[in-house]
Amino acid sequence: MTHAFATRLSAHFATLPVQMQKAARWVLEHPQDAALLSMREQARRAGVQPATMTRLAQALGFDGYDAVRALHAQSMRHAQQGLSGRAEERLPLEAGSPEAAARAMLTHAGEQMGQMTRPDLLDALAQAAQILGQARRVFSLGRRSSHAVAWHFHYALSLVSDRAQFLGDAAGSGLDPLLRAGPQDALLVCGVAPYTRSVVEAVAQAHAQRVQVVALTDGPLSPLIVPDAVALIVPTHSASFLHSMTPAFLIAEILAALVARADDPATLARLDGLDRQLAALNTFFHDPKEVSP
Amino acid sequence: MTHAFATRLSAHFATLPVQMQKAARWVLEHPQDAALLSMREQARRAGVQPATMTRLAQALGFDGYDAVRALHAQSMRHAQQGLSGRAEERLPLEAGSPEAAARAMLTHAGEQMGQMTRPDLLDALAQAAQILGQARRVFSLGRRSSHAVAWHFHYALSLVSDRAQFLGDAAGSGLDPLLRAGPQDALLVCGVAPYTRSVVEAVAQAHAQRVQVVALTDGPLSPLIVPDAVALIVPTHSASFLHSMTPAFLIAEILAALVARADDPATLARLDGLDRQLAALNTFFHDPKEVSP
DNA sequence: CATATGATGAAACATATGTTGCATTGGCCC
DNA sequence: GGGCCAATGCAACATATGTTTCATCATATG
């Protein structure tokens, strides 16, 4: 979607008059219509005068609105034939170029996503969601490359529940809350090889205290999978130098959503509305006044 | 193409006059042009009189040629969102079982990955990698749902370079390093709607100090995209209550890999070997002794 | 408060569009 | 070959389109 139009727009948007912003916003949200409909029809749907569309195009440095439409048309063409498969010819990339590498990693990630609809993973997810949903407190733990995953899960859960508690490493005492945990509590731990020792030990400790463990990890033989733990096993193989944590991240996100869903539908709906309202308000304004604190 | 056009055409084609057949054949072979171009332009390209196009449409039972074009336009819309396009409309929001919900979210994520092979994103990635690779210092910044993304990028980069510096919020002074930054430095900032005010302000500040900015965000109008910034725009639509950060996470991971690759191949190779050795050693042992500190 | 600057809406404009009427052509049957 | 009819090309038409102009309005500046 981000062709020259969006680029030029983002450079000028803040300084644009209100009506043009309105028009621009509509165009951004309806790239297909921008390609297929007449300018006047677009103006009608955007709730704007026809002249405004022309002025917008000119303000962005285009000859006229036809140029804008042509741009969207071209983009639509590319998008369609890009998806249908024979897109290789129009990207003559050198092997080893950054673009080629990026493309390879993206493709690889896409394939990994596809592999993750395994039934056992879905089962494990549902099981984990139930455990975490019923727990009195939900601890999250992850270090190094797994830190972001665990933290994100914690953050998502904390939006809808005050049962979430993150086990950081602040002043070396981050794991202390675990000492007071018991069978009513649950621990989501994320870790991949090479496993961080403190994490492995913490999980063992948790297990010893009969804390329910959900392990988001990279293989069935991971040391994080203690007896009775629910294991969420994700691929980590990557084309780059470090393991890909994206699959784990996705699973964490999904798990948080599942837990939240079961947690309190009312809270959830409210948060949903609020969030999207804020988003709608803020997305298209550069004015710092319009952002959330 | 399965529209009504082809159907009606095949029924009448044999009995059609030569000129109309010529026109019809062209339309069949250029469905995209049939949707995007004006009738007269299509007639021109097909080597046919404008009137012939109208007559063809009428001969097939359409009101006029606009109907034919509308048909192709609709088909093009569907094709684009059907293959792997904007999946927003058909999100199975509240699927019944957790398994179904999980599956829906996984599928959705997979489609999003597919969307991200857009040429402009690849370009932006390469551009961003170059900027970050040449910078004296690389700051990373992200709050709330974007925190994990920014942090993960920082962590990955810190594995291969000591130029990485994370702008946390420790004691309210996390942003201070930015005050001493300049044109030689670069900032990777991640943020999605609703944008956190302090982040927006920090980016503005960075830009004022001519720090090179790479913005990983959710739309071309994001306030994080300051002039001269490289914009990495990722989808954030999600089937769950909170925006999906997985695409952003993946891009961050890829970007880190690209930067690292350009940074120092030797260091990279060494780290790679070490990492995999450790992994091989540890993956299959539960013994805590075998894990890294 | 007066003024100037720019945004906005309405209308006018030239042009391109989709369509239709009409003349010409070309082929076919008697 | 003559007469007929569909097919084709051309031109005119009404309309819609993209653009520009101008008057009005809001707002900021002095």
XYZ file of C-alpha atoms in Angstrom, chain B:
293
model
C -11.572 -15.561 -14.019
C -15.000 -16.793 -13.173
C -17.092 -13.705 -13.580
C -20.401 -13.548 -15.261
C -18.615 -11.927 -18.148
C -16.725 -15.027 -19.218
C -19.821 -17.135 -18.761
C -22.061 -14.989 -20.881
C -19.305 -14.580 -23.404
C -18.740 -18.258 -23.940
C -22.421 -18.659 -24.605
C -22.500 -16.030 -27.311
C -18.978 -15.912 -28.619
C -19.466 -18.013 -31.697
C -22.366 -15.946 -32.936
C -20.578 -12.653 -32.366
C -19.337 -10.416 -35.167
C -15.634 -10.388 -35.859
C -14.921 -7.038 -34.278
C -16.731 -7.955 -31.110
C -14.812 -11.201 -30.902
C -11.624 -9.226 -31.187
C -12.753 -6.949 -28.401
C -13.943 -9.819 -26.253
C -10.679 -11.668 -26.658
C -8.755 -8.622 -25.550
C -10.937 -8.200 -22.481
C -10.425 -11.831 -21.557
C -6.696 -11.469 -21.836
C -6.536 -8.198 -19.933
C -8.949 -8.476 -17.029
C -6.994 -5.964 -14.988
C -7.048 -3.372 -17.726
C -10.716 -4.052 -18.150
C -11.204 -2.917 -14.583
C -8.805 -0.017 -14.475
C -8.863 1.633 -17.883
C -11.534 3.729 -19.517
C -13.577 2.113 -22.202
C -12.161 4.253 -24.927
C -8.631 3.446 -23.856
C -9.454 -0.230 -23.888
C -10.910 0.096 -27.355
C -7.756 1.806 -28.456
C -5.560 -0.991 -27.119
C -7.773 -3.705 -28.465
C -7.630 -2.071 -31.879
C -11.343 -1.601 -32.003
C -13.836 1.202 -32.242
C -15.244 2.502 -28.976
C -18.708 1.710 -30.161
C -17.780 -1.927 -30.493
C -17.126 -2.179 -26.786
C -20.533 -0.819 -25.959
C -22.145 -3.094 -28.468
C -20.302 -6.062 -27.098
C -21.512 -5.303 -23.622
C -25.057 -4.958 -24.814
C -24.842 -8.085 -26.907
C -23.950 -9.994 -23.769
C -26.940 -8.619 -21.971
C -25.283 -5.892 -19.943
C -26.733 -2.454 -19.625
C -23.591 -0.879 -20.931
C -19.870 -1.184 -20.762
C -19.780 0.257 -17.279
C -21.400 -2.921 -16.066
C -18.574 -4.948 -17.573
C -15.990 -2.773 -15.943
C -17.752 -2.888 -12.594
C -17.734 -6.657 -12.836
C -14.018 -6.785 -13.433
C -13.413 -4.269 -10.676
C -15.340 -6.353 -8.195
C -13.491 -9.450 -9.265
C -10.196 -7.655 -8.780
C -11.189 -6.567 -5.298
C -12.106 -10.077 -4.325
C -9.012 -11.553 -5.862
C -6.820 -9.261 -3.885
C -8.357 -9.880 -0.523
C -8.990 -13.518 -1.267
C -5.444 -14.601 -1.962
C -3.749 -12.995 0.949
C -4.889 -9.457 1.014
C -6.659 -7.453 3.634
C -8.293 -10.075 5.769
C -10.002 -7.650 8.066
C -13.522 -8.236 6.909
C -13.563 -11.953 7.438
C -12.002 -12.228 10.819
C -13.698 -14.948 12.794
C -13.681 -12.727 15.832
C -15.412 -14.829 18.401
C -14.891 -18.318 17.219
C -16.356 -20.813 19.576
C -13.709 -23.088 20.974
C -10.255 -21.963 22.016
C -8.805 -24.258 19.408
C -10.820 -22.606 16.687
C -9.866 -19.171 17.897
C -6.216 -20.127 18.063
C -6.382 -21.573 14.610
C -8.002 -18.426 13.273
C -5.323 -16.259 14.784
C -2.580 -18.459 13.420
C -4.051 -18.371 9.968
C -4.463 -14.661 10.171
C -0.842 -14.258 11.166
C 0.250 -16.438 8.293
C -1.596 -14.228 5.852
C -0.045 -11.167 7.357
C 3.392 -12.654 6.816
C 2.492 -13.146 3.201
C 1.500 -9.527 2.855
C 4.848 -8.367 4.037
C 6.846 -9.274 0.962
C 5.781 -5.924 -0.453
C 8.628 -4.405 -2.451
C 8.456 -1.136 -0.578
C 8.938 -2.919 2.722
C 11.937 -4.777 1.396
C 13.386 -1.534 0.136
C 12.765 0.165 3.432
C 14.370 -2.728 5.266
C 17.500 -2.526 3.180
C 17.617 1.210 3.639
C 17.123 0.936 7.370
C 19.782 -1.739 7.643
C 22.285 0.465 5.934
C 21.544 3.442 8.148
C 21.676 1.426 11.324
C 24.771 -0.349 10.154
C 26.702 2.842 9.684
C 25.542 4.638 12.782
C 27.924 5.338 15.623
C 25.340 4.312 18.165
C 21.996 2.633 17.667
C 19.274 3.543 20.117
C 16.162 1.458 20.473
C 12.913 2.797 21.827
C 9.448 1.384 22.370
C 6.826 1.489 25.093
C 3.858 -0.604 26.040
C 3.015 -3.110 23.348
C 5.996 -1.964 21.331
C 8.424 -2.437 24.157
C 9.048 -6.083 23.439
C 9.713 -5.372 19.796
C 12.209 -2.611 20.432
C 13.861 -4.562 23.175
C 14.242 -7.642 21.067
C 15.874 -5.638 18.330
C 18.224 -4.137 20.833
C 19.091 -7.506 22.282
C 19.789 -9.084 18.920
C 21.962 -6.191 17.885
C 23.804 -6.162 21.183
C 24.920 -9.709 20.518
C 27.097 -8.592 17.653
C 27.806 -4.981 18.392
C 28.437 -2.709 21.316
C 26.878 0.180 19.503
C 23.436 -0.799 20.715
C 21.794 1.180 23.459
C 18.277 0.722 24.750
C 16.231 3.685 25.855
C 14.377 2.266 28.817
C 12.336 4.152 31.329
C 14.495 3.534 34.349
C 13.707 6.136 36.989
C 12.348 8.447 34.346
C 15.744 9.159 32.916
C 15.862 6.485 30.281
C 15.663 8.937 27.434
C 18.599 10.993 28.585
C 21.146 9.355 26.283
C 19.181 10.803 23.417
C 20.116 14.289 24.534
C 23.701 13.636 23.651
C 22.914 12.016 20.330
C 23.579 13.582 16.976
C 23.656 13.038 13.218
C 26.044 10.136 13.525
C 23.618 8.218 15.657
C 20.479 6.353 14.707
C 17.255 5.558 16.484
C 15.053 2.582 15.922
C 11.672 3.437 17.333
C 8.665 1.166 17.393
C 5.150 2.342 18.082
C 1.590 1.683 17.004
C -1.684 3.427 17.630
C -2.494 4.664 20.193
C 0.926 6.215 20.193
C 2.580 6.805 23.499
C 3.165 10.491 23.983
C 6.640 10.241 25.432
C 7.743 8.178 22.476
C 6.362 10.643 19.972
C 8.064 13.464 21.756
C 11.312 11.575 21.951
C 11.276 10.978 18.232
C 10.596 14.633 17.586
C 13.499 15.467 19.853
C 15.738 13.013 18.072
C 14.801 14.444 14.746
C 15.524 17.928 15.982
C 19.000 16.759 16.835
C 19.340 15.254 13.369
C 19.489 11.721 14.663
C 18.667 9.301 11.877
C 15.322 7.704 12.573
C 13.984 4.319 11.562
C 10.321 4.055 12.459
C 8.700 0.658 12.822
C 5.050 1.532 12.906
C 1.549 0.820 11.694
C 0.753 3.362 9.024
C 2.169 6.003 6.750
C 0.631 8.728 8.861
C 2.152 7.577 12.090
C 3.549 10.461 14.142
C 6.747 8.464 14.460
C 7.514 9.059 10.814
C 9.378 12.310 10.995
C 10.818 13.862 7.850
C 13.787 11.917 6.461
C 12.874 8.912 8.560
C 12.840 5.436 7.088
C 9.388 3.980 7.619
C 8.839 0.274 8.169
C 5.106 -0.142 7.998
C 3.610 -3.356 9.258
C 0.060 -4.607 9.677
C -1.310 -4.689 13.190
C -4.828 -5.903 12.671
C -5.659 -8.773 14.863
C -8.432 -11.140 15.650
C -7.883 -10.591 19.325
C -8.433 -7.715 21.666
C -5.056 -6.153 21.229
C -3.176 -5.273 18.122
C -0.949 -7.978 16.803
C 2.678 -7.075 17.302
C 3.980 -10.215 15.678
C 4.564 -8.657 12.250
C 6.482 -5.816 13.864
C 8.436 -8.314 15.891
C 9.374 -10.259 12.806
C 10.507 -7.149 10.997
C 12.590 -6.142 13.983
C 14.207 -9.536 13.991
C 14.944 -9.415 10.290
C 16.270 -5.911 10.544
C 18.629 -6.924 13.314
C 19.864 -9.795 11.183
C 20.466 -7.506 8.238
C 22.356 -4.992 10.328
C 24.409 -7.714 11.926
C 25.194 -9.228 8.583
C 26.615 -5.985 7.294
C 28.278 -5.195 10.569
C 31.030 -7.711 10.861
C 30.890 -11.040 9.098
C 33.742 -12.465 11.138
C 32.193 -11.704 14.484
C 28.987 -12.997 13.109
C 30.399 -16.313 12.024
C 32.098 -16.822 15.347
C 28.965 -16.034 17.246
C 26.997 -18.248 14.990
C 29.275 -21.179 15.620
C 29.334 -20.632 19.335
C 25.631 -20.309 19.540
C 24.943 -23.468 17.662
C 27.527 -25.387 19.604
C 25.890 -24.370 22.804
C 22.561 -25.267 21.393
C 23.736 -28.680 20.352
C 25.198 -29.308 23.741
C 22.209 -28.213 25.682
C 19.186 -29.040 23.708
C 19.076 -32.654 24.721
C 20.087 -32.440 28.298
C 17.914 -31.580 31.187
C 20.870 -31.275 33.453
C 21.094 -27.688 34.703
C 24.849 -27.938 34.639
C 24.786 -27.906 30.894
C 22.986 -24.653 30.458
C 24.513 -21.273 29.921
C 24.667 -18.802 32.788
